[in-house]
């Protein structure tokens, strides 16, 4: 009697494989992670406000108030300085609040592992870091507006303030994208060197205390400042609220440059994030 050959094992049905995570579910996870980070910010509000206010308030006090009262700076200088300091605050807070947590998550706390295990694509985890850093940078810029106006005696129309907030939002996202690139490319043991070597030149070549077009007699320094993305945040803000007679770069040009910088650094940062996530 012949024995029938066993039937070959059938391929697993599509129903037996884990279903892919839908885009709506990933968006819900993205929103939940972002809400959690914002909630933590609320619990650390005092420390966050100290980070936001200390450095820019001293800059406004010394450069905008003390030097003006001593006669070393004109009254119009306050209108030049305030937009630049606000732009600086939004950019730097966005950068720092993305780069530093990124380095800690990948080295000391390993909190990034929980994010990577969430039902969300890895690029969305990196994007959430950019959005969260951008929100904190925007808050840092916005809360400084009334304080700086009160300190320096500067007034802006409300319609212009809303446009300034839009520029600050873009600038904060650019700072967060730069922070993502730094946080994923720079080794943790070199973090102090990075902030010493990189942050100080960024602060003083970002056209925060002077208009870029006013450096025509210092062409070499004007070229250096034009390579700094912070320059275009400062100039974009100053083009809206700068004093009469002070020429700034056109707002459309600043926005185009910032859009390009955001795309380039986001791609660099996400590539570095993906590389470190799979290590």
PDB file of C-alpha atoms in Angstrom:
ATOM      1  CA  UNK A   1       0.000   0.000   0.000  1.00  0.00           C
ATOM      2  CA  UNK A   2       1.377   3.364  -1.009  1.00  0.00           C
ATOM      3  CA  UNK A   3       1.723   6.166   1.513  1.00  0.00           C
ATOM      4  CA  UNK A   4       0.691   9.622   0.416  1.00  0.00           C
ATOM      5  CA  UNK A   5       3.444  12.199   0.603  1.00  0.00           C
ATOM      6  CA  UNK A   6       2.851  14.863   3.220  1.00  0.00           C
ATOM      7  CA  UNK A   7       1.531  18.096   1.810  1.00  0.00           C
ATOM      8  CA  UNK A   8       4.025  20.976   1.783  1.00  0.00           C
ATOM      9  CA  UNK A   9       3.492  23.493   4.542  1.00  0.00           C
ATOM     10  CA  UNK A  10       1.273  26.280   3.391  1.00  0.00           C
ATOM     11  CA  UNK A  11       2.562  29.824   3.442  1.00  0.00           C
ATOM     12  CA  UNK A  12       1.326  31.873   6.378  1.00  0.00           C
ATOM     13  CA  UNK A  13      -1.757  33.807   5.525  1.00  0.00           C
ATOM     14  CA  UNK A  14      -1.597  37.571   5.520  1.00  0.00           C
ATOM     15  CA  UNK A  15      -3.903  37.580   8.511  1.00  0.00           C
ATOM     16  CA  UNK A  16      -1.273  35.812  10.634  1.00  0.00           C
ATOM     17  CA  UNK A  17       1.369  38.554  10.173  1.00  0.00           C
ATOM     18  CA  UNK A  18       1.216  41.639  12.389  1.00  0.00           C
ATOM     19  CA  UNK A  19      -0.819  44.353  10.735  1.00  0.00           C
ATOM     20  CA  UNK A  20       1.043  47.514   9.767  1.00  0.00           C
ATOM     21  CA  UNK A  21       0.555  50.544  11.937  1.00  0.00           C
ATOM     22  CA  UNK A  22      -1.828  52.933  10.244  1.00  0.00           C
ATOM     23  CA  UNK A  23      -0.861  56.525   9.580  1.00  0.00           C
ATOM     24  CA  UNK A  24      -3.612  57.778  11.873  1.00  0.00           C
ATOM     25  CA  UNK A  25      -2.359  55.571  14.697  1.00  0.00           C
ATOM     26  CA  UNK A  26       1.172  56.863  14.202  1.00  0.00           C
ATOM     27  CA  UNK A  27      -0.103  60.420  14.277  1.00  0.00           C
ATOM     28  CA  UNK A  28      -1.958  59.675  17.531  1.00  0.00           C
ATOM     29  CA  UNK A  29       1.244  58.277  19.032  1.00  0.00           C
ATOM     30  CA  UNK A  30       3.186  61.315  17.798  1.00  0.00           C
ATOM     31  CA  UNK A  31       0.660  63.628  19.450  1.00  0.00           C
ATOM     32  CA  UNK A  32       0.722  61.626  22.695  1.00  0.00           C
ATOM     33  CA  UNK A  33       4.541  61.725  22.912  1.00  0.00           C
ATOM     34  CA  UNK A  34       4.565  65.455  22.166  1.00  0.00           C
ATOM     35  CA  UNK A  35       1.867  66.091  24.788  1.00  0.00           C
ATOM     36  CA  UNK A  36       3.878  64.149  27.332  1.00  0.00           C
ATOM     37  CA  UNK A  37       6.995  66.241  26.650  1.00  0.00           C
ATOM     38  CA  UNK A  38       4.999  69.460  26.943  1.00  0.00           C
ATOM     39  CA  UNK A  39       3.518  68.241  30.230  1.00  0.00           C
ATOM     40  CA  UNK A  40       7.022  67.620  31.576  1.00  0.00           C
ATOM     41  CA  UNK A  41       7.951  71.166  30.520  1.00  0.00           C
ATOM     42  CA  UNK A  42       5.073  72.469  32.612  1.00  0.00           C
ATOM     43  CA  UNK A  43       6.376  70.606  35.641  1.00  0.00           C
ATOM     44  CA  UNK A  44       9.856  72.062  35.075  1.00  0.00           C
ATOM     45  CA  UNK A  45       8.546  75.566  34.418  1.00  0.00           C
ATOM     46  CA  UNK A  46      10.803  77.410  36.875  1.00  0.00           C
ATOM     47  CA  UNK A  47      14.006  75.954  35.461  1.00  0.00           C
ATOM     48  CA  UNK A  48      12.797  76.535  31.918  1.00  0.00           C
ATOM     49  CA  UNK A  49      12.002  80.193  32.607  1.00  0.00           C
ATOM     50  CA  UNK A  50      15.419  80.723  34.180  1.00  0.00           C
ATOM     51  CA  UNK A  51      17.007  79.261  31.047  1.00  0.00           C
ATOM     52  CA  UNK A  52      14.838  81.518  28.896  1.00  0.00           C
ATOM     53  CA  UNK A  53      15.295  84.827  30.717  1.00  0.00           C
ATOM     54  CA  UNK A  54      18.727  85.091  32.346  1.00  0.00           C
ATOM     55  CA  UNK A  55      21.028  85.582  29.350  1.00  0.00           C
ATOM     56  CA  UNK A  56      18.761  87.741  27.122  1.00  0.00           C
ATOM     57  CA  UNK A  57      17.685  89.982  30.002  1.00  0.00           C
ATOM     58  CA  UNK A  58      21.301  90.819  30.799  1.00  0.00           C
ATOM     59  CA  UNK A  59      21.982  91.504  27.125  1.00  0.00           C
ATOM     60  CA  UNK A  60      19.000  93.869  26.949  1.00  0.00           C
ATOM     61  CA  UNK A  61      19.973  95.480  30.244  1.00  0.00           C
ATOM     62  CA  UNK A  62      23.602  96.159  29.331  1.00  0.00           C
ATOM     63  CA  UNK A  63      23.407  96.869  25.606  1.00  0.00           C
ATOM     64  CA  UNK A  64      19.954  98.411  25.451  1.00  0.00           C
ATOM     65  CA  UNK A  65      19.538 100.183  28.785  1.00  0.00           C
ATOM     66  CA  UNK A  66      22.877 100.888  30.463  1.00  0.00           C
ATOM     67  CA  UNK A  67      24.793 101.895  27.337  1.00  0.00           C
ATOM     68  CA  UNK A  68      21.898 104.080  26.169  1.00  0.00           C
ATOM     69  CA  UNK A  69      21.636 105.834  29.525  1.00  0.00           C
ATOM     70  CA  UNK A  70      25.400 106.456  29.499  1.00  0.00           C
ATOM     71  CA  UNK A  71      25.191 107.958  26.014  1.00  0.00           C
ATOM     72  CA  UNK A  72      27.239 105.270  24.284  1.00  0.00           C
ATOM     73  CA  UNK A  73      24.263 104.058  22.224  1.00  0.00           C
ATOM     74  CA  UNK A  74      21.476 105.977  20.513  1.00  0.00           C
ATOM     75  CA  UNK A  75      17.802 105.560  21.305  1.00  0.00           C
ATOM     76  CA  UNK A  76      17.231 103.820  17.971  1.00  0.00           C
ATOM     77  CA  UNK A  77      19.679 101.103  18.986  1.00  0.00           C
ATOM     78  CA  UNK A  78      17.021  99.573  21.248  1.00  0.00           C
ATOM     79  CA  UNK A  79      14.814  99.068  18.201  1.00  0.00           C
ATOM     80  CA  UNK A  80      17.723  97.347  16.445  1.00  0.00           C
ATOM     81  CA  UNK A  81      18.736  95.240  19.454  1.00  0.00           C
ATOM     82  CA  UNK A  82      15.376  93.914  20.670  1.00  0.00           C
ATOM     83  CA  UNK A  83      14.408  92.003  17.483  1.00  0.00           C
ATOM     84  CA  UNK A  84      17.864  90.441  17.353  1.00  0.00           C
ATOM     85  CA  UNK A  85      17.857  89.308  20.989  1.00  0.00           C
ATOM     86  CA  UNK A  86      14.371  87.832  20.635  1.00  0.00           C
ATOM     87  CA  UNK A  87      15.470  85.951  17.512  1.00  0.00           C
ATOM     88  CA  UNK A  88      18.615  84.772  19.318  1.00  0.00           C
ATOM     89  CA  UNK A  89      16.565  83.448  22.224  1.00  0.00           C
ATOM     90  CA  UNK A  90      14.144  81.524  20.011  1.00  0.00           C
ATOM     91  CA  UNK A  91      16.949  79.991  17.951  1.00  0.00           C
ATOM     92  CA  UNK A  92      19.274  79.037  20.819  1.00  0.00           C
ATOM     93  CA  UNK A  93      16.580  77.618  23.084  1.00  0.00           C
ATOM     94  CA  UNK A  94      15.290  75.532  20.186  1.00  0.00           C
ATOM     95  CA  UNK A  95      18.816  74.302  19.483  1.00  0.00           C
ATOM     96  CA  UNK A  96      19.785  73.584  23.086  1.00  0.00           C
ATOM     97  CA  UNK A  97      16.502  71.884  23.984  1.00  0.00           C
ATOM     98  CA  UNK A  98      16.959  69.495  21.086  1.00  0.00           C
ATOM     99  CA  UNK A  99      20.705  68.814  21.147  1.00  0.00           C
ATOM    100  CA  UNK A 100      21.208  68.313  24.887  1.00  0.00           C
ATOM    101  CA  UNK A 101      18.268  65.937  25.519  1.00  0.00           C
ATOM    102  CA  UNK A 102      19.255  64.009  22.405  1.00  0.00           C
ATOM    103  CA  UNK A 103      22.751  63.394  23.725  1.00  0.00           C
ATOM    104  CA  UNK A 104      21.408  62.368  27.130  1.00  0.00           C
ATOM    105  CA  UNK A 105      18.790  60.049  25.651  1.00  0.00           C
ATOM    106  CA  UNK A 106      21.368  58.179  23.594  1.00  0.00           C
ATOM    107  CA  UNK A 107      23.989  57.937  26.344  1.00  0.00           C
ATOM    108  CA  UNK A 108      22.976  58.316  29.998  1.00  0.00           C
ATOM    109  CA  UNK A 109      19.232  57.888  30.408  1.00  0.00           C
ATOM    110  CA  UNK A 110      18.603  55.623  27.365  1.00  0.00           C
ATOM    111  CA  UNK A 111      15.079  57.053  27.344  1.00  0.00           C
ATOM    112  CA  UNK A 112      15.192  57.013  23.564  1.00  0.00           C
ATOM    113  CA  UNK A 113      14.667  53.241  23.652  1.00  0.00           C
ATOM    114  CA  UNK A 114      11.114  53.741  24.926  1.00  0.00           C
ATOM    115  CA  UNK A 115      10.417  56.139  22.062  1.00  0.00           C
ATOM    116  CA  UNK A 116      11.815  53.716  19.500  1.00  0.00           C
ATOM    117  CA  UNK A 117       9.575  50.922  20.803  1.00  0.00           C
ATOM    118  CA  UNK A 118       6.442  53.012  20.426  1.00  0.00           C
ATOM    119  CA  UNK A 119       4.126  52.325  17.456  1.00  0.00           C
ATOM    120  CA  UNK A 120       5.640  55.158  15.464  1.00  0.00           C
ATOM    121  CA  UNK A 121       8.134  55.237  12.608  1.00  0.00           C
ATOM    122  CA  UNK A 122      11.686  56.175  13.595  1.00  0.00           C
ATOM    123  CA  UNK A 123      11.725  59.335  11.439  1.00  0.00           C
ATOM    124  CA  UNK A 124       8.619  60.516  13.299  1.00  0.00           C
ATOM    125  CA  UNK A 125      10.478  60.118  16.602  1.00  0.00           C
ATOM    126  CA  UNK A 126      13.161  62.452  15.270  1.00  0.00           C
ATOM    127  CA  UNK A 127      10.516  64.837  13.915  1.00  0.00           C
ATOM    128  CA  UNK A 128       8.854  64.961  17.334  1.00  0.00           C
ATOM    129  CA  UNK A 129      12.180  66.072  18.809  1.00  0.00           C
ATOM    130  CA  UNK A 130      12.349  68.917  16.289  1.00  0.00           C
ATOM    131  CA  UNK A 131       8.760  70.004  16.907  1.00  0.00           C
ATOM    132  CA  UNK A 132       9.173  69.892  20.686  1.00  0.00           C
ATOM    133  CA  UNK A 133      12.418  71.880  20.569  1.00  0.00           C
ATOM    134  CA  UNK A 134      10.758  74.358  18.208  1.00  0.00           C
ATOM    135  CA  UNK A 135       7.822  74.860  20.570  1.00  0.00           C
ATOM    136  CA  UNK A 136      10.140  75.578  23.469  1.00  0.00           C
ATOM    137  CA  UNK A 137      12.144  77.966  21.316  1.00  0.00           C
ATOM    138  CA  UNK A 138       8.975  79.766  20.226  1.00  0.00           C
ATOM    139  CA  UNK A 139       7.861  80.140  23.835  1.00  0.00           C
ATOM    140  CA  UNK A 140      11.301  81.529  24.722  1.00  0.00           C
ATOM    141  CA  UNK A 141      11.035  84.153  21.999  1.00  0.00           C
ATOM    142  CA  UNK A 142       7.418  85.129  22.620  1.00  0.00           C
ATOM    143  CA  UNK A 143       7.667  85.605  26.398  1.00  0.00           C
ATOM    144  CA  UNK A 144      10.642  87.907  25.878  1.00  0.00           C
ATOM    145  CA  UNK A 145       8.676  90.311  23.661  1.00  0.00           C
ATOM    146  CA  UNK A 146       6.633  92.089  26.374  1.00  0.00           C
ATOM    147  CA  UNK A 147       9.521  92.008  28.835  1.00  0.00           C
ATOM    148  CA  UNK A 148      11.931  93.546  26.322  1.00  0.00           C
ATOM    149  CA  UNK A 149       9.404  96.154  25.192  1.00  0.00           C
ATOM    150  CA  UNK A 150       8.775  97.176  28.783  1.00  0.00           C
ATOM    151  CA  UNK A 151      12.471  97.280  29.668  1.00  0.00           C
ATOM    152  CA  UNK A 152      13.543  99.298  26.629  1.00  0.00           C
ATOM    153  CA  UNK A 153      10.406 101.398  26.190  1.00  0.00           C
ATOM    154  CA  UNK A 154       9.731 100.007  22.712  1.00  0.00           C
ATOM    155  CA  UNK A 155       6.233  99.647  21.265  1.00  0.00           C
ATOM    156  CA  UNK A 156       5.099  97.513  18.324  1.00  0.00           C
ATOM    157  CA  UNK A 157       1.647  97.343  16.705  1.00  0.00           C
ATOM    158  CA  UNK A 158      -0.253  94.152  17.516  1.00  0.00           C
ATOM    159  CA  UNK A 159      -0.578  93.240  13.844  1.00  0.00           C
ATOM    160  CA  UNK A 160       3.196  93.325  13.496  1.00  0.00           C
ATOM    161  CA  UNK A 161       3.665  91.286  16.680  1.00  0.00           C
ATOM    162  CA  UNK A 162       1.691  88.428  15.127  1.00  0.00           C
ATOM    163  CA  UNK A 163       4.001  88.475  12.101  1.00  0.00           C
ATOM    164  CA  UNK A 164       7.019  88.504  14.420  1.00  0.00           C
ATOM    165  CA  UNK A 165       5.646  85.407  16.172  1.00  0.00           C
ATOM    166  CA  UNK A 166       5.439  83.670  12.785  1.00  0.00           C
ATOM    167  CA  UNK A 167       9.085  84.467  12.042  1.00  0.00           C
ATOM    168  CA  UNK A 168      10.094  83.267  15.512  1.00  0.00           C
ATOM    169  CA  UNK A 169       8.224  79.991  14.989  1.00  0.00           C
ATOM    170  CA  UNK A 170      10.200  79.299  11.816  1.00  0.00           C
ATOM    171  CA  UNK A 171      13.439  80.372  13.488  1.00  0.00           C
ATOM    172  CA  UNK A 172      12.818  78.115  16.479  1.00  0.00           C
ATOM    173  CA  UNK A 173      12.189  75.123  14.187  1.00  0.00           C
ATOM    174  CA  UNK A 174      15.415  75.887  12.331  1.00  0.00           C
ATOM    175  CA  UNK A 175      17.272  75.991  15.660  1.00  0.00           C
ATOM    176  CA  UNK A 176      15.725  72.655  16.643  1.00  0.00           C
ATOM    177  CA  UNK A 177      16.747  71.095  13.310  1.00  0.00           C
ATOM    178  CA  UNK A 178      20.318  72.330  13.825  1.00  0.00           C
ATOM    179  CA  UNK A 179      20.173  70.934  17.363  1.00  0.00           C
ATOM    180  CA  UNK A 180      19.058  67.529  16.065  1.00  0.00           C
ATOM    181  CA  UNK A 181      22.039  67.455  13.705  1.00  0.00           C
ATOM    182  CA  UNK A 182      24.466  68.451  16.461  1.00  0.00           C
ATOM    183  CA  UNK A 183      22.926  66.078  18.977  1.00  0.00           C
ATOM    184  CA  UNK A 184      23.252  63.049  16.714  1.00  0.00           C
ATOM    185  CA  UNK A 185      26.606  63.805  15.079  1.00  0.00           C
ATOM    186  CA  UNK A 186      28.691  65.105  17.977  1.00  0.00           C
ATOM    187  CA  UNK A 187      29.958  62.437  20.444  1.00  0.00           C
ATOM    188  CA  UNK A 188      28.699  62.844  23.992  1.00  0.00           C
ATOM    189  CA  UNK A 189      32.188  63.324  25.446  1.00  0.00           C
ATOM    190  CA  UNK A 190      32.663  66.368  23.207  1.00  0.00           C
ATOM    191  CA  UNK A 191      29.481  68.175  24.200  1.00  0.00           C
ATOM    192  CA  UNK A 192      31.260  70.836  26.245  1.00  0.00           C
ATOM    193  CA  UNK A 193      33.710  71.510  23.429  1.00  0.00           C
ATOM    194  CA  UNK A 194      30.857  71.810  20.954  1.00  0.00           C
ATOM    195  CA  UNK A 195      28.972  74.397  22.962  1.00  0.00           C
ATOM    196  CA  UNK A 196      32.152  76.385  23.589  1.00  0.00           C
ATOM    197  CA  UNK A 197      33.411  76.326  20.021  1.00  0.00           C
ATOM    198  CA  UNK A 198      30.079  76.577  18.198  1.00  0.00           C
ATOM    199  CA  UNK A 199      27.626  78.510  20.358  1.00  0.00           C
ATOM    200  CA  UNK A 200      29.727  81.619  20.991  1.00  0.00           C
ATOM    201  CA  UNK A 201      30.437  82.285  17.284  1.00  0.00           C
ATOM    202  CA  UNK A 202      26.756  81.680  16.502  1.00  0.00           C
ATOM    203  CA  UNK A 203      25.736  84.299  19.057  1.00  0.00           C
ATOM    204  CA  UNK A 204      28.086  87.008  17.798  1.00  0.00           C
ATOM    205  CA  UNK A 205      27.812  86.421  14.041  1.00  0.00           C
ATOM    206  CA  UNK A 206      24.009  86.256  13.931  1.00  0.00           C
ATOM    207  CA  UNK A 207      23.362  89.977  13.330  1.00  0.00           C
ATOM    208  CA  UNK A 208      21.614  90.240  16.682  1.00  0.00           C
ATOM    209  CA  UNK A 209      23.232  93.573  17.685  1.00  0.00           C
ATOM    210  CA  UNK A 210      23.535  95.100  14.225  1.00  0.00           C
ATOM    211  CA  UNK A 211      21.900  94.925  10.781  1.00  0.00           C
ATOM    212  CA  UNK A 212      23.687  92.772   8.244  1.00  0.00           C
ATOM    213  CA  UNK A 213      23.547  95.433   5.525  1.00  0.00           C
ATOM    214  CA  UNK A 214      25.271  97.869   7.885  1.00  0.00           C
ATOM    215  CA  UNK A 215      28.486  95.851   7.581  1.00  0.00           C
ATOM    216  CA  UNK A 216      29.304  97.020   4.051  1.00  0.00           C
ATOM    217  CA  UNK A 217      32.550  98.545   5.287  1.00  0.00           C
ATOM    218  CA  UNK A 218      33.490  95.220   6.949  1.00  0.00           C
ATOM    219  CA  UNK A 219      32.908  92.940   3.989  1.00  0.00           C
ATOM    220  CA  UNK A 220      34.806  89.972   5.469  1.00  0.00           C
ATOM    221  CA  UNK A 221      32.686  90.011   8.620  1.00  0.00           C
ATOM    222  CA  UNK A 222      29.521  90.494   6.579  1.00  0.00           C
ATOM    223  CA  UNK A 223      30.320  87.329   4.625  1.00  0.00           C
ATOM    224  CA  UNK A 224      30.862  85.380   7.854  1.00  0.00           C
ATOM    225  CA  UNK A 225      27.558  86.605   9.289  1.00  0.00           C
ATOM    226  CA  UNK A 226      25.727  85.705   6.097  1.00  0.00           C
ATOM    227  CA  UNK A 227      26.697  82.051   6.653  1.00  0.00           C
ATOM    228  CA  UNK A 228      24.941  81.965  10.037  1.00  0.00           C
ATOM    229  CA  UNK A 229      21.247  80.925   9.888  1.00  0.00           C
ATOM    230  CA  UNK A 230      20.558  83.060  12.963  1.00  0.00           C
ATOM    231  CA  UNK A 231      21.307  86.124  10.820  1.00  0.00           C
ATOM    232  CA  UNK A 232      18.203  85.518   8.727  1.00  0.00           C
ATOM    233  CA  UNK A 233      15.986  85.131  11.795  1.00  0.00           C
ATOM    234  CA  UNK A 234      17.315  88.405  13.196  1.00  0.00           C
ATOM    235  CA  UNK A 235      16.994  90.181   9.854  1.00  0.00           C
ATOM    236  CA  UNK A 236      13.529  88.773   9.215  1.00  0.00           C
ATOM    237  CA  UNK A 237      12.332  89.979  12.604  1.00  0.00           C
ATOM    238  CA  UNK A 238      14.065  93.341  12.219  1.00  0.00           C
ATOM    239  CA  UNK A 239      12.521  93.887   8.782  1.00  0.00           C
ATOM    240  CA  UNK A 240       9.116  93.949  10.491  1.00  0.00           C
ATOM    241  CA  UNK A 241       9.847  96.131  13.530  1.00  0.00           C
ATOM    242  CA  UNK A 242      13.183  97.827  12.843  1.00  0.00           C
ATOM    243  CA  UNK A 243      13.481 101.614  13.147  1.00  0.00           C
ATOM    244  CA  UNK A 244      13.113 103.832  10.054  1.00  0.00           C
ATOM    245  CA  UNK A 245      16.344 104.299   8.177  1.00  0.00           C
ATOM    246  CA  UNK A 246      17.770 100.906   9.172  1.00  0.00           C
ATOM    247  CA  UNK A 247      17.821  98.703   6.084  1.00  0.00           C
ATOM    248  CA  UNK A 248      17.274  94.977   6.573  1.00  0.00           C
ATOM    249  CA  UNK A 249      17.163  91.978   4.278  1.00  0.00           C
ATOM    250  CA  UNK A 250      13.754  91.392   2.646  1.00  0.00           C
ATOM    251  CA  UNK A 251      11.498  89.097   4.627  1.00  0.00           C
ATOM    252  CA  UNK A 252      10.883  86.790   1.653  1.00  0.00           C
ATOM    253  CA  UNK A 253      14.611  86.245   1.209  1.00  0.00           C
ATOM    254  CA  UNK A 254      15.067  85.423   4.905  1.00  0.00           C
ATOM    255  CA  UNK A 255      12.196  82.924   4.799  1.00  0.00           C
ATOM    256  CA  UNK A 256      13.585  81.203   1.691  1.00  0.00           C
ATOM    257  CA  UNK A 257      17.026  80.824   3.283  1.00  0.00           C
ATOM    258  CA  UNK A 258      15.549  79.532   6.542  1.00  0.00           C
ATOM    259  CA  UNK A 259      13.382  77.010   4.682  1.00  0.00           C
ATOM    260  CA  UNK A 260      16.455  75.669   2.905  1.00  0.00           C
ATOM    261  CA  UNK A 261      18.461  75.505   6.145  1.00  0.00           C
ATOM    262  CA  UNK A 262      15.603  73.664   7.863  1.00  0.00           C
ATOM    263  CA  UNK A 263      15.390  71.028   5.129  1.00  0.00           C
ATOM    264  CA  UNK A 264      19.157  70.462   4.979  1.00  0.00           C
ATOM    265  CA  UNK A 265      19.707  70.173   8.748  1.00  0.00           C
ATOM    266  CA  UNK A 266      16.561  68.087   9.229  1.00  0.00           C
ATOM    267  CA  UNK A 267      17.827  65.579   6.680  1.00  0.00           C
ATOM    268  CA  UNK A 268      21.278  65.529   8.290  1.00  0.00           C
ATOM    269  CA  UNK A 269      19.789  65.171  11.752  1.00  0.00           C
ATOM    270  CA  UNK A 270      17.351  62.418  10.789  1.00  0.00           C
ATOM    271  CA  UNK A 271      20.094  60.491   9.036  1.00  0.00           C
ATOM    272  CA  UNK A 272      22.260  60.704  12.150  1.00  0.00           C
ATOM    273  CA  UNK A 273      19.272  59.790  14.320  1.00  0.00           C
ATOM    274  CA  UNK A 274      18.528  56.698  12.211  1.00  0.00           C
ATOM    275  CA  UNK A 275      22.170  55.624  12.391  1.00  0.00           C
ATOM    276  CA  UNK A 276      22.338  55.937  16.173  1.00  0.00           C
ATOM    277  CA  UNK A 277      18.919  54.338  16.637  1.00  0.00           C
ATOM    278  CA  UNK A 278      19.967  51.095  14.952  1.00  0.00           C
ATOM    279  CA  UNK A 279      23.342  50.876  16.733  1.00  0.00           C
TER     280      UNK A 279
END
